[in-house]
Amino acid sequence: MRKETLESIASDLRTGRSVNLSVEDFPCFSEEAAIEDPRTSPEALARISAGLTAKDACVFERAARAVEEGDMAWIGFKVVDNASVAVSNVDNDVTKSYGTIGSADGYDLVFFCNDAKEVVAARDYSARDFFQMKDVTRGPSMHNDQFEGLTWASVPLFDSVKVWLLGASDVAVETAALARHVGFEVEVIDDDASFLSEERFPGCKRTLVSSFDDLGSMRANSSDCVCVLTRGHMHDPEGCVWAIAQGVRYVGMMGCKGKNGRVHDLCVEAGMTEEQWEAIKRPIGLKFGAKTPAELAISIVAELVDVRYRQRYGQEARKKHDASLW
């Protein structure tokens, strides 16, 4: 989400101009989202946009500041499909009590929430609302079915983590699909166009190189992750050398001990230090007996999720989160 977009929305609201929140900026109301929940449709976003007033500007102003500060934050939406039911919904047998008040009112609401559970909204909200507003930080919400009459959605105000898949192997195919499903941005690199097709990697950026030596002209960010999954492991050394030189957050390589020993020798010959070699996770992924491409993808993406979690949250935040699960 761009800070300028949020500031423009806030400015328009402050000056009394109407705004039209776009599906491009708020994809939780896309046609695809509506397939899973018709309440989160482009038409719902248009309805919410039409209901915004100058009082709602504070939400977008706070969101713009969060983007500037790099805060872990979200813009959330309360989407009401039945006003009387939303207001009168009651506690269920599973969740703790949130009092006798259901939702604070039967109207749609746009709000800001960050990982510190700071909430900014133009209207008051109930304890039960707050319970669900906090959950948009899980992206977008995990308790939409607990209380009737409304649903919740959100968009993050921070960039997604990018995963580079070096090699368009069968494991890369499965990894790409699963990584995209859990919110990673994916770019796949290969030197054979027949493996690097839209059918194999839908929704991913696909980059064809004449050889893996061309990696040297590409640049990754320090927050990126690199998975070395070249077909037949033929270009693993080039992939490892490039990834380490980029200083990325995580580098993982697939392969058995014997093969990786040879890759080690080739990497060292190319100038890699032993310390840099030890920084490469090998074998890639969590260890739980995965063997097939799909199983290996689960182990790889599970590890990527853990890397992303540790990247975004400090030790104290992780400790608090982990304690809340038991």
XYZ file of C-alpha atoms in Angstrom:
326
model
C 0.000 0.000 0.000
C 1.387 3.401 -1.013
C 1.481 6.176 1.556
C 0.468 8.690 -1.128
C -2.712 6.732 -1.877
C -3.748 6.764 1.779
C -2.940 10.464 2.146
C -4.976 11.260 -0.963
C -8.001 9.382 0.395
C -7.708 11.182 3.730
C -7.392 14.568 2.027
C -10.458 13.961 -0.123
C -12.495 12.972 2.917
C -11.312 15.992 4.917
C -12.386 18.350 2.139
C -15.750 16.677 1.605
C -14.959 15.023 -1.693
C -16.305 11.556 -2.398
C -13.855 8.675 -2.643
C -13.918 5.384 -4.473
C -11.725 2.807 -2.806
C -10.319 0.571 -5.536
C -10.161 -3.195 -5.604
C -6.541 -2.852 -6.735
C -5.684 -1.161 -3.436
C -8.088 -3.280 -1.364
C -8.016 -6.757 -2.957
C -9.938 -8.287 -0.046
C -12.983 -7.078 -2.051
C -11.943 -8.568 -5.379
C -14.048 -10.847 -7.540
C -11.872 -13.720 -6.310
C -12.561 -12.817 -2.680
C -16.291 -12.674 -3.417
C -16.229 -16.264 -4.638
C -15.284 -17.383 -1.133
C -17.549 -14.865 0.626
C -20.083 -12.865 -1.422
C -20.154 -10.249 1.334
C -16.620 -9.153 0.367
C -17.418 -8.184 -3.214
C -16.485 -5.130 -5.301
C -20.076 -3.966 -4.787
C -19.575 -4.098 -1.018
C -16.430 -1.969 -1.359
C -18.394 0.555 -3.432
C -21.055 0.676 -0.711
C -18.425 1.211 1.980
C -16.760 3.946 -0.085
C -20.069 5.780 -0.487
C -20.573 5.743 3.279
C -17.229 7.300 4.201
C -17.230 10.816 5.682
C -14.673 13.332 6.916
C -14.677 11.534 10.278
C -13.115 8.473 8.603
C -10.077 10.466 7.435
C -8.302 9.682 10.715
C -8.135 5.995 9.738
C -6.295 6.671 6.483
C -4.065 9.301 8.087
C -2.972 6.816 10.748
C -2.456 4.181 8.054
C -0.242 6.535 6.033
C 1.904 7.163 9.094
C 2.184 3.410 9.667
C 3.451 2.926 6.115
C 6.013 5.691 6.585
C 7.201 4.170 9.884
C 7.255 0.593 8.589
C 4.708 -0.489 11.204
C 3.097 -3.925 11.122
C -0.400 -2.633 10.484
C -3.594 -3.201 8.538
C -6.668 -1.358 7.294
C -9.659 -3.420 8.317
C -13.322 -3.488 7.367
C -16.429 -4.440 9.274
C -18.854 -5.551 6.573
C -22.465 -5.800 7.728
C -24.923 -7.980 5.839
C -27.712 -7.996 8.456
C -27.784 -4.989 10.766
C -30.251 -6.282 13.361
C -28.461 -9.623 13.655
C -25.057 -7.957 13.888
C -26.186 -5.793 16.806
C -27.981 -8.593 18.622
C -25.458 -11.427 18.210
C -24.480 -13.056 21.487
C -21.607 -14.997 22.992
C -21.236 -18.616 21.951
C -20.232 -21.593 24.067
C -16.598 -21.598 22.941
C -15.265 -18.043 23.146
C -14.921 -16.127 26.378
C -17.668 -13.677 27.281
C -17.688 -10.322 25.530
C -20.669 -8.922 27.408
C -24.263 -8.459 26.401
C -23.642 -6.131 23.456
C -23.134 -7.583 19.995
C -21.624 -5.339 17.364
C -21.694 -1.679 18.395
C -23.977 -0.827 15.478
C -25.299 -2.214 12.232
C -23.190 -0.138 9.860
C -20.063 -0.869 7.849
C -16.852 0.441 9.359
C -13.301 1.095 8.153
C -10.619 0.990 10.835
C -6.871 0.863 11.432
C -5.224 -1.826 13.549
C -1.563 -2.615 14.135
C 0.174 -5.534 15.761
C 0.292 -3.636 19.055
C -3.535 -3.784 18.898
C -3.892 -0.025 18.485
C -7.235 0.614 16.802
C -8.326 3.844 15.119
C -11.910 4.175 13.928
C -14.417 6.955 13.359
C -17.072 5.365 15.576
C -17.186 3.487 18.854
C -16.884 -0.288 18.763
C -17.989 -2.965 21.209
C -15.841 -5.495 23.045
C -17.008 -8.132 20.598
C -16.086 -5.882 17.680
C -12.631 -5.357 19.185
C -12.135 -9.126 19.476
C -12.646 -9.445 15.730
C -10.870 -6.225 14.810
C -7.714 -7.537 16.443
C -8.004 -10.693 14.400
C -7.586 -8.860 11.085
C -3.885 -8.780 12.006
C -3.862 -12.502 11.290
C -4.735 -11.620 7.726
C -7.530 -11.078 7.227
C -9.569 -12.695 10.008
C -9.899 -16.090 11.624
C -13.241 -15.773 13.408
C -15.671 -14.693 10.699
C -18.070 -17.521 11.484
C -18.407 -16.984 15.231
C -20.866 -14.083 15.196
C -23.680 -13.609 12.700
C -24.758 -10.584 10.718
C -21.306 -9.344 9.681
C -17.896 -10.321 8.420
C -14.402 -8.837 8.595
C -11.652 -8.237 6.036
C -8.329 -6.431 5.851
C -5.340 -5.447 3.739
C -1.775 -5.222 5.076
C 0.034 -1.896 5.008
C 3.429 -3.546 4.547
C 5.063 -5.315 1.626
C 4.944 -9.056 1.190
C 8.164 -11.056 1.460
C 9.645 -12.097 -1.871
C 10.755 -15.655 -2.553
C 13.140 -16.392 -5.422
C 12.854 -19.917 -6.799
C 16.057 -20.665 -8.675
C 15.050 -23.415 -11.058
C 11.668 -24.376 -12.510
C 11.797 -27.932 -11.164
C 8.751 -29.966 -10.130
C 9.454 -29.077 -6.501
C 9.539 -25.409 -7.506
C 6.116 -25.782 -9.149
C 4.582 -27.070 -5.918
C 6.513 -24.561 -3.785
C 5.396 -21.618 -5.900
C 1.724 -22.517 -5.607
C 1.862 -22.969 -1.857
C 4.056 -19.909 -1.238
C 1.665 -17.676 -3.164
C -1.257 -19.168 -1.248
C 0.251 -18.041 2.064
C 1.079 -14.549 0.854
C 4.612 -14.602 -0.547
C 5.595 -12.828 -3.748
C 7.256 -15.383 -6.028
C 9.766 -15.047 -8.870
C 10.967 -18.133 -10.714
C 14.233 -18.231 -12.680
C 15.165 -20.831 -15.286
C 17.104 -21.190 -18.522
C 14.509 -23.281 -20.354
C 11.276 -21.596 -21.458
C 9.438 -24.909 -21.760
C 9.647 -25.393 -17.980
C 8.953 -21.741 -17.196
C 5.365 -21.590 -18.435
C 2.294 -19.791 -17.103
C 0.604 -23.167 -16.709
C 3.345 -24.358 -14.363
C 3.691 -21.072 -12.467
C 0.399 -19.150 -12.564
C 0.512 -15.761 -10.925
C 4.302 -15.796 -10.506
C 6.910 -13.580 -12.096
C 8.841 -15.784 -14.527
C 12.312 -14.791 -15.668
C 14.063 -16.624 -18.487
C 17.869 -16.434 -18.497
C 20.239 -17.635 -21.176
C 22.269 -19.292 -18.435
C 22.422 -19.178 -14.649
C 25.537 -17.049 -14.993
C 23.094 -14.239 -15.815
C 22.005 -14.176 -12.168
C 24.828 -11.730 -11.574
C 22.819 -8.957 -13.239
C 19.872 -9.406 -10.881
C 19.449 -7.804 -7.460
C 17.584 -9.116 -4.438
C 16.650 -7.284 -1.246
C 17.968 -8.164 2.186
C 14.455 -9.214 3.257
C 14.085 -11.744 0.403
C 14.322 -15.527 0.605
C 16.046 -17.712 -1.983
C 15.262 -21.380 -2.610
C 17.821 -23.163 -4.783
C 15.778 -25.814 -6.597
C 17.431 -26.116 -10.018
C 16.433 -28.998 -12.250
C 18.723 -31.953 -11.608
C 20.713 -29.707 -9.221
C 22.810 -28.760 -12.250
C 22.990 -25.065 -11.381
C 22.880 -25.170 -7.588
C 26.420 -23.745 -7.213
C 25.622 -20.655 -9.281
C 22.390 -20.206 -7.353
C 24.049 -20.462 -3.951
C 26.890 -18.106 -4.860
C 24.463 -15.490 -6.179
C 22.092 -15.719 -3.191
C 24.885 -15.379 -0.632
C 26.328 -12.390 -2.501
C 22.923 -10.681 -2.317
C 22.862 -10.813 1.480
C 19.286 -12.117 1.573
C 17.435 -13.150 4.710
C 17.381 -16.864 3.915
C 19.032 -19.250 1.469
C 18.008 -22.887 1.283
C 19.197 -25.652 -1.047
C 17.660 -29.020 -1.753
C 19.772 -32.134 -2.155
C 21.455 -35.087 -0.507
C 24.674 -34.954 1.523
C 26.813 -36.428 -1.230
C 25.653 -33.996 -3.901
C 25.905 -31.044 -1.542
C 29.523 -31.907 -0.831
C 30.349 -31.381 -4.483
C 28.304 -28.154 -4.530
C 30.340 -27.001 -1.522
C 33.597 -27.513 -3.404
C 32.338 -25.618 -6.439
C 31.043 -22.748 -4.294
C 34.361 -22.448 -2.460
C 36.193 -22.474 -5.783
C 33.936 -19.576 -6.814
C 35.044 -17.565 -3.769
C 32.501 -18.490 -1.098
C 33.820 -18.695 2.471
C 33.102 -21.585 4.830
C 31.066 -19.216 7.007
C 28.922 -18.278 4.037
C 28.480 -21.938 3.108
C 27.279 -22.707 6.629
C 24.667 -19.943 6.303
C 22.900 -21.956 3.584
C 20.080 -24.113 4.985
C 20.615 -27.623 3.683
C 18.650 -29.570 3.163
C 16.038 -26.908 2.654
C 12.781 -27.098 4.607
C 11.574 -28.539 7.881
C 12.547 -32.126 8.524
C 9.571 -34.478 8.749
C 10.126 -37.161 6.145
C 8.964 -35.280 3.054
C 9.888 -36.992 -0.219
C 7.478 -36.133 -3.059
C 7.525 -32.687 -4.712
C 4.284 -31.717 -2.959
C 5.539 -32.944 0.421
C 8.852 -31.155 -0.042
C 6.974 -27.958 -0.904
C 5.078 -28.190 2.377
C 8.337 -28.529 4.303
C 9.939 -25.634 2.393
C 7.041 -23.213 2.702
C 6.537 -24.079 6.361
C 10.136 -23.056 6.940
C 9.638 -19.874 4.912
C 6.620 -18.975 7.043
C 8.748 -19.411 10.163
C 11.536 -17.259 8.667
C 8.994 -14.555 7.825
C 7.517 -14.727 11.323
C 10.919 -14.277 12.950
C 11.758 -11.508 10.487
C 8.650 -9.490 11.295
C 8.374 -10.019 15.034
C 10.892 -9.474 17.805
C 11.712 -12.033 20.462
C 9.328 -10.563 23.033
C 6.450 -10.456 20.543
C 7.092 -14.068 19.550
C 7.263 -15.130 23.180
C 3.919 -13.464 23.883
C 2.337 -15.030 20.804
C 3.659 -18.505 21.583
C 2.443 -18.269 25.187
C -1.065 -17.391 23.987
C -1.312 -20.712 22.144
C -1.090 -22.865 25.263
